XYZ file of C-alpha atoms in Angstrom:
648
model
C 0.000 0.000 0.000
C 1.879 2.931 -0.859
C 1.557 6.200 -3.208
C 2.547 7.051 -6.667
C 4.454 10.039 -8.221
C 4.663 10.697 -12.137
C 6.449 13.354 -14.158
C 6.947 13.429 -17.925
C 7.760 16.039 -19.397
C 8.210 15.305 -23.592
C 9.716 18.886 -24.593
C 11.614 20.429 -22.018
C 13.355 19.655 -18.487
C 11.155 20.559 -15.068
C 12.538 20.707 -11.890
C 12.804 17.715 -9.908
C 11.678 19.654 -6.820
C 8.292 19.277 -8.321
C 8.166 15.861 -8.401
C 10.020 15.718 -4.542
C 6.809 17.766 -3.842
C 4.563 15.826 -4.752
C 5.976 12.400 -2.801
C 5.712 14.977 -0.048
C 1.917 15.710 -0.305
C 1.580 12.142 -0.263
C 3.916 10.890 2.430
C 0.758 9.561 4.534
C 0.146 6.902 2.264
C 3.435 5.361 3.136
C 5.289 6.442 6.327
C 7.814 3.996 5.840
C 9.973 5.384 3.234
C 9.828 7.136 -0.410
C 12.096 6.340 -3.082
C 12.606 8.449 -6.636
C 13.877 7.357 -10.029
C 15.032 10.256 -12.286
C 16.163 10.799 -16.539
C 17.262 14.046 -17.424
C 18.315 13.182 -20.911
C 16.288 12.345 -23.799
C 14.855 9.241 -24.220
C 16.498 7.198 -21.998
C 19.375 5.176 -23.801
C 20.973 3.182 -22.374
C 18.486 1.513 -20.594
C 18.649 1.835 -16.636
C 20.167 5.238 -16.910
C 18.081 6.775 -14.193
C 19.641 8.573 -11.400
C 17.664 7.027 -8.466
C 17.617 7.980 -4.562
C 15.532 6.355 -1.293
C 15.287 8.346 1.993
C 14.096 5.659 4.792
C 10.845 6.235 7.431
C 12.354 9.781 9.127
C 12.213 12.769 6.762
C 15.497 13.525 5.105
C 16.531 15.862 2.838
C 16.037 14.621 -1.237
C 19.274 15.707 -3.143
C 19.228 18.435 -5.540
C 20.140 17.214 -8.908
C 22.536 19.432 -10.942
C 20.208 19.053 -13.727
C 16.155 18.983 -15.364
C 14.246 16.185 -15.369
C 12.775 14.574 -18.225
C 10.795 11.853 -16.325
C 10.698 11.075 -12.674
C 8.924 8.544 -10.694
C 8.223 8.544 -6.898
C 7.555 6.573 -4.933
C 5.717 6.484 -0.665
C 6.284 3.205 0.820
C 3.693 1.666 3.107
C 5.515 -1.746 3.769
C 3.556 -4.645 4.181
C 4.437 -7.842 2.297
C 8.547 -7.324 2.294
C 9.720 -4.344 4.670
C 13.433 -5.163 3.407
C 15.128 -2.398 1.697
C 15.826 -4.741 -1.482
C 12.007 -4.507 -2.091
C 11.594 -0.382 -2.300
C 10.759 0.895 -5.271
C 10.742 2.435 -7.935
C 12.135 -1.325 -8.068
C 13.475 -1.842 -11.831
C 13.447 -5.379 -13.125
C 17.077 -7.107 -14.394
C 17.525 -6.043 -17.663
C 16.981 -2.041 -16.430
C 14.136 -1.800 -19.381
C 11.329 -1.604 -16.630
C 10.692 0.390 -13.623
C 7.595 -0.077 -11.740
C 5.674 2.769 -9.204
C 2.817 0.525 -7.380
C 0.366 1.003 -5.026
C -1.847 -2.139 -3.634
C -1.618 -6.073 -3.175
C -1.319 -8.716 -5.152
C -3.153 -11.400 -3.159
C -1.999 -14.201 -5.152
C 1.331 -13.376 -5.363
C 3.094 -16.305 -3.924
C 0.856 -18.892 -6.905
C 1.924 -16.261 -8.770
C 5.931 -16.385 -7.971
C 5.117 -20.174 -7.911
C 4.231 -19.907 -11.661
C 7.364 -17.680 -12.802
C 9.808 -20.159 -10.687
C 8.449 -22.721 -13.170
C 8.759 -20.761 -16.205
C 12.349 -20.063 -14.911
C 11.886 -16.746 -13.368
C 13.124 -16.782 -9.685
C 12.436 -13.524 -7.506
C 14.509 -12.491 -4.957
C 12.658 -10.597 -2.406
C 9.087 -11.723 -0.769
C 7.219 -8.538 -2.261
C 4.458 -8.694 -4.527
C 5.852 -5.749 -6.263
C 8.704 -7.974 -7.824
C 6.082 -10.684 -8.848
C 4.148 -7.882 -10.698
C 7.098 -6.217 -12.573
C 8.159 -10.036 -13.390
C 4.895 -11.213 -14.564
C 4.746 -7.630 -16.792
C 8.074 -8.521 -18.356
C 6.778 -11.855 -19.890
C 3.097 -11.529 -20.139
C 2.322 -7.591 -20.693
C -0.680 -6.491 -20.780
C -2.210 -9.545 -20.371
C -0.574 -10.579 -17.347
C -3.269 -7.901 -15.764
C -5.976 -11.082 -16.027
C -3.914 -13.187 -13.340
C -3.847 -10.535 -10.834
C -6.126 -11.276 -7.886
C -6.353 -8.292 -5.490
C -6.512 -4.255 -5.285
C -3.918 -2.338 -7.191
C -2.894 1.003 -9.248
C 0.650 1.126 -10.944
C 2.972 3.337 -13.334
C 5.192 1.176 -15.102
C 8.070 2.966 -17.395
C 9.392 1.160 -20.470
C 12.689 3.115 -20.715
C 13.362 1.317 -23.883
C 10.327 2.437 -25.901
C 10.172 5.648 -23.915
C 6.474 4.550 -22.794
C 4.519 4.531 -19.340
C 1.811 2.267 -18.597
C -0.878 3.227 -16.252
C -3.711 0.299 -14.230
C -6.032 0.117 -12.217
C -7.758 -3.120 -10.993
C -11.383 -3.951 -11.663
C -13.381 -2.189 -9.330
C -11.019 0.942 -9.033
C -10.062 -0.138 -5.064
C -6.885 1.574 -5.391
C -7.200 5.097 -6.926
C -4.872 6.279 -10.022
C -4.942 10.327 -11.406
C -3.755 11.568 -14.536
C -3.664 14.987 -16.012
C -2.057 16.683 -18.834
C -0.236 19.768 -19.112
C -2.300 22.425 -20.760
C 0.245 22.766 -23.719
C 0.143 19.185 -24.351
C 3.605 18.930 -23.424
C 3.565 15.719 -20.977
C 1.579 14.129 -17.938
C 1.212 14.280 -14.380
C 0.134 11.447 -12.433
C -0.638 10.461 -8.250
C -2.201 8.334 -6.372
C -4.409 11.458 -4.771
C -5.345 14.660 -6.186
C -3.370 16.435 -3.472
C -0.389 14.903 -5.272
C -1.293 16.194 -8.890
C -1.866 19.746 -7.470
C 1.502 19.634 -5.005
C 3.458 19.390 -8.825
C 2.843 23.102 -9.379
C 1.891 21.838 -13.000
C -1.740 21.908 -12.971
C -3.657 24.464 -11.336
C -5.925 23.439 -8.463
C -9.462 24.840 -9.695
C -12.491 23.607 -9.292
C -14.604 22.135 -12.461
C -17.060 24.519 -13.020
C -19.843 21.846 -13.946
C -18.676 19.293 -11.401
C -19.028 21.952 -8.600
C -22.947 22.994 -10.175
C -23.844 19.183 -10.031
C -22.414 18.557 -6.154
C -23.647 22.087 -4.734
C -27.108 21.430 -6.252
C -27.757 17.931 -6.738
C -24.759 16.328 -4.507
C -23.001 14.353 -7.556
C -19.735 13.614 -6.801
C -18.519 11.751 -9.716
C -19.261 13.398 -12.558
C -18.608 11.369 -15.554
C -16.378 7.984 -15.674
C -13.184 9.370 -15.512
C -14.200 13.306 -15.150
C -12.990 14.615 -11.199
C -14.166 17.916 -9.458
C -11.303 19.452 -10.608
C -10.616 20.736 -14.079
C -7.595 19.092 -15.776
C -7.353 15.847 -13.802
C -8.903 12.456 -14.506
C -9.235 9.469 -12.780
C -7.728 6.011 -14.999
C -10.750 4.136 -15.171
C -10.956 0.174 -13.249
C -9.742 -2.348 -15.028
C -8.621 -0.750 -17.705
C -5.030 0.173 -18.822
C -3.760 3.087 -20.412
C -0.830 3.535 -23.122
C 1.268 6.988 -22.942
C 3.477 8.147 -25.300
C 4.296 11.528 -26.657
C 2.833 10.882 -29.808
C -0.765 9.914 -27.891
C -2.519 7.870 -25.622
C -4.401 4.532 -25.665
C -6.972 3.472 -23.143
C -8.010 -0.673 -23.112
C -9.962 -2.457 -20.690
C -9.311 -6.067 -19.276
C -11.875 -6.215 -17.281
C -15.823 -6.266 -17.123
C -18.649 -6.487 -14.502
C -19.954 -10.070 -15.637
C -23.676 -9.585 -16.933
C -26.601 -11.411 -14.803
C -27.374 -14.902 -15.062
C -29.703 -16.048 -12.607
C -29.417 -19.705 -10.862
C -31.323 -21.613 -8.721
C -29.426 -21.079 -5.284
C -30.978 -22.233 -2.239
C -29.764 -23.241 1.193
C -28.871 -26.569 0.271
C -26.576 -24.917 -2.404
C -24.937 -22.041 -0.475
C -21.539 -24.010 -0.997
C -19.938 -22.142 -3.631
C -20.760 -18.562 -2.351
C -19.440 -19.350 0.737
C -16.196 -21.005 -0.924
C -15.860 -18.083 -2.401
C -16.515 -16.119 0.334
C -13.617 -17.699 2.276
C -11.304 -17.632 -0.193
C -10.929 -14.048 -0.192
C -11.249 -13.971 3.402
C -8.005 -16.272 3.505
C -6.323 -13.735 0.433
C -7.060 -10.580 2.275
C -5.639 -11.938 5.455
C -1.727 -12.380 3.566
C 0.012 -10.158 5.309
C 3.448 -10.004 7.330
C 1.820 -7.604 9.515
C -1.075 -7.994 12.080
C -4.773 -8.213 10.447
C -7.853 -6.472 12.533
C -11.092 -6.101 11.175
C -13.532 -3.500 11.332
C -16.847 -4.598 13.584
C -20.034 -2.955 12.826
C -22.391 -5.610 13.675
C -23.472 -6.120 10.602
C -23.817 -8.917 8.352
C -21.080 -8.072 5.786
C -18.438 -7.694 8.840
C -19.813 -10.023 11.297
C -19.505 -12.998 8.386
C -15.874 -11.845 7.905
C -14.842 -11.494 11.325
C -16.193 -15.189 11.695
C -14.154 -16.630 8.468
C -10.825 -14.485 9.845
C -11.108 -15.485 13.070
C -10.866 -19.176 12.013
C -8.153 -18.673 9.962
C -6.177 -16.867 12.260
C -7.019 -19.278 15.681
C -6.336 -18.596 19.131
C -8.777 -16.012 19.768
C -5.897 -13.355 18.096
C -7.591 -11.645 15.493
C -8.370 -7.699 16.511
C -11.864 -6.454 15.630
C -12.236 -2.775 16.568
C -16.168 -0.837 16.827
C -16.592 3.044 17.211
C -19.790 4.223 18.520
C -21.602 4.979 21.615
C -21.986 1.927 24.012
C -25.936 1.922 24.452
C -26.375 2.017 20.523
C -28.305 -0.968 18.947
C -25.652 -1.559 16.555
C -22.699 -1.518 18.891
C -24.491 -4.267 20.873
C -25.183 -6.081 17.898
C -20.999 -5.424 17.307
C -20.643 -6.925 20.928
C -22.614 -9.913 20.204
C -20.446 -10.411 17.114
C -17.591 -10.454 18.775
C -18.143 -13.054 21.519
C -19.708 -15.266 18.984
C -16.558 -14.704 16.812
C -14.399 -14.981 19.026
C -11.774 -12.365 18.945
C -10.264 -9.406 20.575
C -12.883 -6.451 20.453
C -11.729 -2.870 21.049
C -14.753 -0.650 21.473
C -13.713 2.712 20.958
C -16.347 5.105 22.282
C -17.298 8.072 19.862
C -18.095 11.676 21.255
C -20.788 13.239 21.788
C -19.212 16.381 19.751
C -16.537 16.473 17.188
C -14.507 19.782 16.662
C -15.408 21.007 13.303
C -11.421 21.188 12.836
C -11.702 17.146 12.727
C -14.665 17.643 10.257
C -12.267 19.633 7.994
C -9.530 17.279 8.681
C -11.965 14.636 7.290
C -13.182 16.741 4.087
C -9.269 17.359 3.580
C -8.747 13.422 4.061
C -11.482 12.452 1.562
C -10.029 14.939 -1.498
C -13.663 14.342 -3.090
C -17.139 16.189 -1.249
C -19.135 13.408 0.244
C -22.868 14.297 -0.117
C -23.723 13.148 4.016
C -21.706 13.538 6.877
C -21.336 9.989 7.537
C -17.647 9.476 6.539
C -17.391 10.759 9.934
C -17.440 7.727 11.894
C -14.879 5.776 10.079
C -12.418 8.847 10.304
C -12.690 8.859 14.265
C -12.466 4.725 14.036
C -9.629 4.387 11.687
C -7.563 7.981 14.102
C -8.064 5.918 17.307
C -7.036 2.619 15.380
C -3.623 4.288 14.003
C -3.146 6.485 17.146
C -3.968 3.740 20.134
C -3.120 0.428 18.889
C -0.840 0.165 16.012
C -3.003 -2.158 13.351
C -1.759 -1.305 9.742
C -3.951 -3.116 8.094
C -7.704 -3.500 8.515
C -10.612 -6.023 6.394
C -13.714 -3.710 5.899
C -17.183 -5.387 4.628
C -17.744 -2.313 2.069
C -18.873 -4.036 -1.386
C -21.411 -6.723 0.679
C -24.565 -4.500 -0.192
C -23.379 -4.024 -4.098
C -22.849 -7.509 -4.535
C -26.055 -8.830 -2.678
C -28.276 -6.325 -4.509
C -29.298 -5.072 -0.449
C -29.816 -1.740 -1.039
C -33.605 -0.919 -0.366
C -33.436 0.743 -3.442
C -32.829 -2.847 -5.162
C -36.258 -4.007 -4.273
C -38.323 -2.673 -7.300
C -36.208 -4.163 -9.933
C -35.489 -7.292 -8.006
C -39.427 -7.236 -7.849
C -39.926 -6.647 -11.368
C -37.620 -9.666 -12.389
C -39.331 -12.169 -9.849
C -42.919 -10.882 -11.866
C -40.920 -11.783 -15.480
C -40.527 -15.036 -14.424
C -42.580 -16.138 -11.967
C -46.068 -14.007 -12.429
C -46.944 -10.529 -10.377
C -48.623 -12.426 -8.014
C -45.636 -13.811 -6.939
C -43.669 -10.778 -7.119
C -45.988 -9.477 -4.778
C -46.031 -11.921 -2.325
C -42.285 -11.543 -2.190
C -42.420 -7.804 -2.219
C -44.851 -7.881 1.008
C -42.275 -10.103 3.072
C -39.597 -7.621 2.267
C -41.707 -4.892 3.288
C -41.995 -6.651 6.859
C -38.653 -6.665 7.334
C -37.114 -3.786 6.425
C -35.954 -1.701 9.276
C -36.656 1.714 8.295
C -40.264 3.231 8.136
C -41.856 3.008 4.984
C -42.313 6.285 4.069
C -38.226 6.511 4.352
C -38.070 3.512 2.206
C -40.316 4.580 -0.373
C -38.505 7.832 -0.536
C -35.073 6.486 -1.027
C -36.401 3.328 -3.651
C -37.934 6.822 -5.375
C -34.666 8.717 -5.035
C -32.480 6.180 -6.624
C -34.887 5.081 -9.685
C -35.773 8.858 -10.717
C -33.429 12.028 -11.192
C -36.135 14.236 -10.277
C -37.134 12.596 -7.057
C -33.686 12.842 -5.768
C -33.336 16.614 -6.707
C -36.475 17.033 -4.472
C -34.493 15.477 -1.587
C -30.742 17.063 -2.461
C -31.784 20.280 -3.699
C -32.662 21.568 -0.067
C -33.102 25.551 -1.228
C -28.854 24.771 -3.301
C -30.683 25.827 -6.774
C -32.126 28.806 -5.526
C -29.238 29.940 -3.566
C -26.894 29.667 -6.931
C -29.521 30.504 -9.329
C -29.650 27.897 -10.996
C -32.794 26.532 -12.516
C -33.411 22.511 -11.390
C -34.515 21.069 -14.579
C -31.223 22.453 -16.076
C -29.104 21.255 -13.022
C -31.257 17.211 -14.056
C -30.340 17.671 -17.906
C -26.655 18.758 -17.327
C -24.140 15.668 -17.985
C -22.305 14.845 -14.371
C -26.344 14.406 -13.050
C -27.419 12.264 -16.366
C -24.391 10.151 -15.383
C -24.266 9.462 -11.667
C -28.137 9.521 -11.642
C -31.016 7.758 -13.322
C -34.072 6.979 -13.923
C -35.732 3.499 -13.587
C -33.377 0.859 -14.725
C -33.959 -3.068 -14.530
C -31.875 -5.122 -12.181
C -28.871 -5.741 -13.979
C -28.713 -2.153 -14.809
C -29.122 -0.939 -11.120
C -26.802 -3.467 -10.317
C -24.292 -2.396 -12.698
C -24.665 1.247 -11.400
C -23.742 0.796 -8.248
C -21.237 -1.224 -8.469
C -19.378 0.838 -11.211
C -21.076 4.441 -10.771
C -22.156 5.102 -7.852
C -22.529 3.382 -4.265
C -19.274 1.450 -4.678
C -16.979 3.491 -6.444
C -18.052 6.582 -3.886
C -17.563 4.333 -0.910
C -14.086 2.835 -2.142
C -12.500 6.310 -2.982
C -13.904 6.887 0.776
C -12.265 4.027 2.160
C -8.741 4.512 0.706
C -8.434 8.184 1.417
C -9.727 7.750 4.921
C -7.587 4.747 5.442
C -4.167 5.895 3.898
C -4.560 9.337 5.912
C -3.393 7.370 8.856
C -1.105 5.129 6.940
C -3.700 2.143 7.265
C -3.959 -0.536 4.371
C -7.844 -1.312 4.073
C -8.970 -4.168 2.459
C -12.628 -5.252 1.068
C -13.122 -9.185 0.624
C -16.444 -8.628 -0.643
C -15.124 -6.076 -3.504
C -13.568 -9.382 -5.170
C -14.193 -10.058 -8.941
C -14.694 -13.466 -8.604
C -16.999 -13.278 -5.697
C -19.218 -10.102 -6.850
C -19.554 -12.557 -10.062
C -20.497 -15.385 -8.272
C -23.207 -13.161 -6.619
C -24.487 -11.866 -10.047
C -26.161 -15.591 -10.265
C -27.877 -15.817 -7.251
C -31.641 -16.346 -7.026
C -33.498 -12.412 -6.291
C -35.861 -14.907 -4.199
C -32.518 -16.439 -2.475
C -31.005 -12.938 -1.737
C -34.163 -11.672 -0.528
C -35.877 -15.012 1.002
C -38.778 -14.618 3.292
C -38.022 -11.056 3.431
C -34.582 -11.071 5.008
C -32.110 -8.882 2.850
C -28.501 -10.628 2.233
C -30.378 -13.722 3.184
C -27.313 -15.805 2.112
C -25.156 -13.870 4.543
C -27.601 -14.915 7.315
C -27.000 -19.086 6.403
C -23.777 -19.265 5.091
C -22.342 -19.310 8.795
C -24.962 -21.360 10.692
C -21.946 -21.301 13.510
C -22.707 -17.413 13.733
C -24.865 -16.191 16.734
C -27.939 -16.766 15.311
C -29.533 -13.376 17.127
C -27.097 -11.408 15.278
C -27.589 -13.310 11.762
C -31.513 -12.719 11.802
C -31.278 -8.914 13.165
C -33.211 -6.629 10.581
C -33.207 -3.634 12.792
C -29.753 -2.290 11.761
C -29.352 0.232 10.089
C -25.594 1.122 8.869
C -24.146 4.271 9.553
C -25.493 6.628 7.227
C -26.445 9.718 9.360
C -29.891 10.177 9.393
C -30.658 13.933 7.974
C -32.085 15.468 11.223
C -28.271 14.463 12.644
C -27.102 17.168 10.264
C -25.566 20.204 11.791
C -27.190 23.399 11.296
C -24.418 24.692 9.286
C -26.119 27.872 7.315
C -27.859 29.345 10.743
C -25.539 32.643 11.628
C -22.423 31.569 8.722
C -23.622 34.087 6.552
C -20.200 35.629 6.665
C -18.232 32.181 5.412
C -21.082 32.250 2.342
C -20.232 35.737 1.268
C -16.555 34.961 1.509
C -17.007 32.281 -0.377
C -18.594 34.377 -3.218
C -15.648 35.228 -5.230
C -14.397 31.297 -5.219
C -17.940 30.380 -6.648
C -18.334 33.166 -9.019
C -14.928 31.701 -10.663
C -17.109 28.470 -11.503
C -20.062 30.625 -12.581
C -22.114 30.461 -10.446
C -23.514 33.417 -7.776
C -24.928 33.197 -4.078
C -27.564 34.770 -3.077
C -27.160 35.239 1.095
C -30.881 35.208 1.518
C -31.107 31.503 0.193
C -28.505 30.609 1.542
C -29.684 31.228 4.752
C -32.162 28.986 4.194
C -29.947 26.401 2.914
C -30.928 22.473 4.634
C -28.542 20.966 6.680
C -28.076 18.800 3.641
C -27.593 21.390 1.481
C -25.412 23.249 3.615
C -23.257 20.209 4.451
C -22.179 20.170 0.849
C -21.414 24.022 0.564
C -19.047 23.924 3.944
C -17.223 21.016 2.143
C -16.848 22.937 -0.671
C -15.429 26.117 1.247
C -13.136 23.331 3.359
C -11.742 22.304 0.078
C -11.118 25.400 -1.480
C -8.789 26.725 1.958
C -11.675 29.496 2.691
C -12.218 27.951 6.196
C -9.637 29.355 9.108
C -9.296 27.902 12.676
C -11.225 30.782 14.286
C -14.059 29.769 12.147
C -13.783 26.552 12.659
C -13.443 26.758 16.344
C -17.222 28.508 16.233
C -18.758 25.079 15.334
C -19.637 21.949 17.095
C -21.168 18.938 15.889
C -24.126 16.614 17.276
C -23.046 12.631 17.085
C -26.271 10.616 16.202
C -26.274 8.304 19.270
C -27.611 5.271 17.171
C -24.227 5.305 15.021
C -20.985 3.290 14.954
C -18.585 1.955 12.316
């Protein structure tokens, strides 16, 4: 788990401060050392002929070349496989041809170095990074296919003077590229922060990103589009080609269509074969595993499958929240039924709004609730009290299940197609028993996610008015026609959350959050194989009797069966009224923010905004957060309210 640093500059030298910079802005994705590789000539010839420097874990001072730089690569080093120094990278292979920037793991890494030993390839350190950069220099491109686990990587060919840029399937790991404006080479990081910390592209905000978040809380705007003009995102599972002479963008992996099965109890097998598997992958590590407790059935079921793996009651499961909360006792309960080592870590009551902004900083991207919240206090207490770099999350379980309440109307729709709407009705009634929120909050959100308009009427909250901006223009502009929609059958809601919204929002989440306190998170549910597997299950299986992720509740029959039939939890998504009344007496932030907005376009007007909702004001705070327009006195004026009822 580390962070990646990318210069290339085709027509003239830059400094290599810049690039120094950069690995700087990024140093808390890998604490434990930062390593740069460095041409200043023109193509490189002959091969290898990179200047190349490593500072270990305390800061020291990088050298200061005599020369430009051409093309530079940095790398941060969070060690986890190898911590020896003959694994640090930018690692070049043998021959000097290839040098290799990555940031992940490659969970089947030792099969993997199995298979090169036999092809006559022998590697000499225990890293995955050497696998990789081996298994690139015999298979290419398609060596991407074997790969089972979360990863982003540069990879130079000092040869052919090209760099080659992936990102596995589900975009886990995140990867950033932008061009200069004069076309004149490429920037590329792990994290925004790092693209911006070049001095190469200017940090601004895109002017129709920023309209779609402030007004309609979108906050991905297009498949590889960011909020900020001049920087994209590589999409998963796809590589890209760079050269000077142009680019080339191909994809090795796709989301498997739907193809239901007949799946019952008696045939839970495979999913939970699967299910274990990446349990067992996630859990290579030659550091200490914990897992993140909610209570819930996505980490409950993997805190069960690690715990047997790892034996003697070792494993480290860790719950934030406040103790009389129904989910933390559920988290309790899953603990002693696990049996593992449970660290409650009681949240407060209040958080300084100078953690808030810490958190907004953290996350690079808006978040459209509060809730990211929780896991930032979890994961601070996790890094700061007991020393666990690397952490299994259940994120992904709801995608792949299809648990959403929002899935319920398609899921319906198919079960009518093939069985007859009386049946589909009959099924739709026994979800409607069981689902733990009230069912005018259901029918909202099922309405919010299956119709643009509906969920305009819920994220607008008075954000139109106050910008002037007309709502049916804010539904027809691009960044809202792609991160919302309208009704969609299963397969395509499916496919939208998984690859547009829920999961990609939640994973770019997870990593920032994590890798701001140098924490490696992993997701065993966010596995290609297993979100596959799931894409054939039954929608009467996943949903049976009404009990959502009903395979979840039978796959471990060992489980505490209180916890595995529980339908009263409900995650941590802050409930609205939670929100802090941000816009009540702020009016001076809002005008100072006036002249950052007006650069986008777009005009307050104080009198709406005073009348913003907390929802709606939520995402303009962010926004002033992001753009530096916050100081500590007025950050020190806030305070906010902790929802009792939430944990993470």
């Amino acid at each position: 788990m580390c962070g990646i640093s990318v210069i290339w500059s085709w027509n003239a030298l830059t400094a290599p401060a810049r690039l120094h910079r950069m690995v700087a802005a990024q140093q808390h994705r890998g604490p434990d050392g930062a390593g740069l590789a460095v041409w200043d000539d023109e193509p490189a010839a002959p091969t290898g002929a990179a200047r190349t420097h490593w500072t270990g874990p305390v800061h020291a001072t990088w050298p200061a070349p005599a020369h430009g730089m051409r093309f530079g690569m940095g790398h941060n080093l969070l060690a986890i496989q190898d911590p020896d120094d003959a694994a640090r990278q930018p690692m070049r292979d043998p021959s000097g041809r290839w040098w290799l920037t990555y940031n992940g793991e490659i969970y089947n890494f030792p099969e993997l170095r199995a298979d090169l030993a036999r092809d006559g390839v022998h590697c000499t350190t225990h890293s995955d990074t050497e696998v990789l950069l081996a298994l690139w220099v015999r298979h290419g491109v398609g060596s991407l296919a074997r790969l089972r686990g979360m990863f982003a990587f540069a990879l130079y060919d000092a040869q052919d003077d090209t760099l080659w840029l992936a990102r596995d399937p589900f975009g886990i790991k995140p990867l950033h590229v932008a061009r200069l404006a004069d076309g004149s080479g490429v920037v590329v990081a792990s994290e925004l922060r790092g693209i911006h910390a070049s001095g190469l592209v200017p940090r601004a905000w895109d002017p129709g990103a920023l309209r779609a978040f402030l007004a309609a809380g979108v906050n991905r705007p297009g498949p590889t589009a960011t909020c900020f003009t001049g920087v994209q995102e590589l999409e998963p599972g796809t590589v890209m080609q760079v050269r000077p002479d142009g680019t080339s963008v191909h994809r090795f992996h796709t989301l498997a269509d739907i193809d239901i099965a007949d799946a019952t109890i008696d045939r839970i097998e495979p999913l939970r074969d699967r299910f274990e598997e990446s349990v067992r992958l996630h859990l290579r590590s030659s550091r200490e595993v914990g897992v993140c407790l909610s209570g819930g059935l996505d980490s409950a079921n993997i805190a069960y499958a690690a715990s047997r793996m790892v034996g003697d009651g070792a494993l480290q499961c860790f719950t934030v929240g406040a103790a009389e909360s129904r989910d933390v006792r559920l988290a309790v309960q899953a603990a002693r039924s696990c049996g593992v080592r449970h660290h409650l870590l009681t949240s407060p009551t209040t958080v300084a709004m100078r953690d808030v902004a810490d958190m907004i900083t953290a996350c690079e991207t808006p978040n459209h609730t509060w809730g990211p919240i929780n896991q930032y206090l979890l994961l601070r207490r996790i890094a700061g009290e007991h020393g666990v770099s690397v952490l299994l999350n259940g994120q992904g379980g709801d995608e792949a299940l299809s648990a959403y309440a929002w899935f319920v109307p398609p899921l319906a729709d198919a079960i009518a197609r093939r069985d007859g709407p009386e049946a589909a009705a009959t099924w739709r009634a026994a979800c409607a028993a069981r689902e733990p929120m009230a069912p005018s909050v259901t029918a909202a959100a099922q309405a919010m996610y299956h119709s643009r308009r509906a969920w305009m009427g819920t994220f607008d909250g008075g954000a139109c008015a106050a910008l002037g901006l007309d709502p049916r223009e804010v539904v027809r502009s691009d960044p809202v026609q792609y991160f919302l929609n309208d009704a969609l059958d299963w397969a395509g809601t499916r496919r939208q959350q998984l690859t547009v919204r829920e999961l990609p929002h939640l994973l770019r989440q997870e990593d920032r959050l994590a890798m701001w306190f140098s924490i490696e998170s992993r997701v065993p549910f966010v596995d290609p194989a297993l979100v596959d597997l799931c894409g054939h299950l039954d929608p009467a299986f996943l949903y049976h009797d009404g009990y959502a992720k009903y395979p979840l509740r039978v796959m471990q029959p060992a489980l505490h069966a209180p916890l595995r039939w529980e339908t009263t939890k409900t995650g941590y998504w802050a409930p609205h009224s939670s929100m802090p009344p941000l816009a009540a007496g702020t009016a001076a932030l809002w005008d100072a923010s006036a002249g950052m907005l007006a650069t986008a376009g777009l005009r307050t007007n104080p009198a709406a905004v005073a009348r913003l909702s907390p929802l709606a004001a939520w995402r303009f705070f962010q926004v002033l957060a992001l753009s530096h327009a916050l100081d500590d006195a007025a950050l020190a004026s806030f305070t906010l309210p902790m929802a009792p009822t939430q944990a993470a």
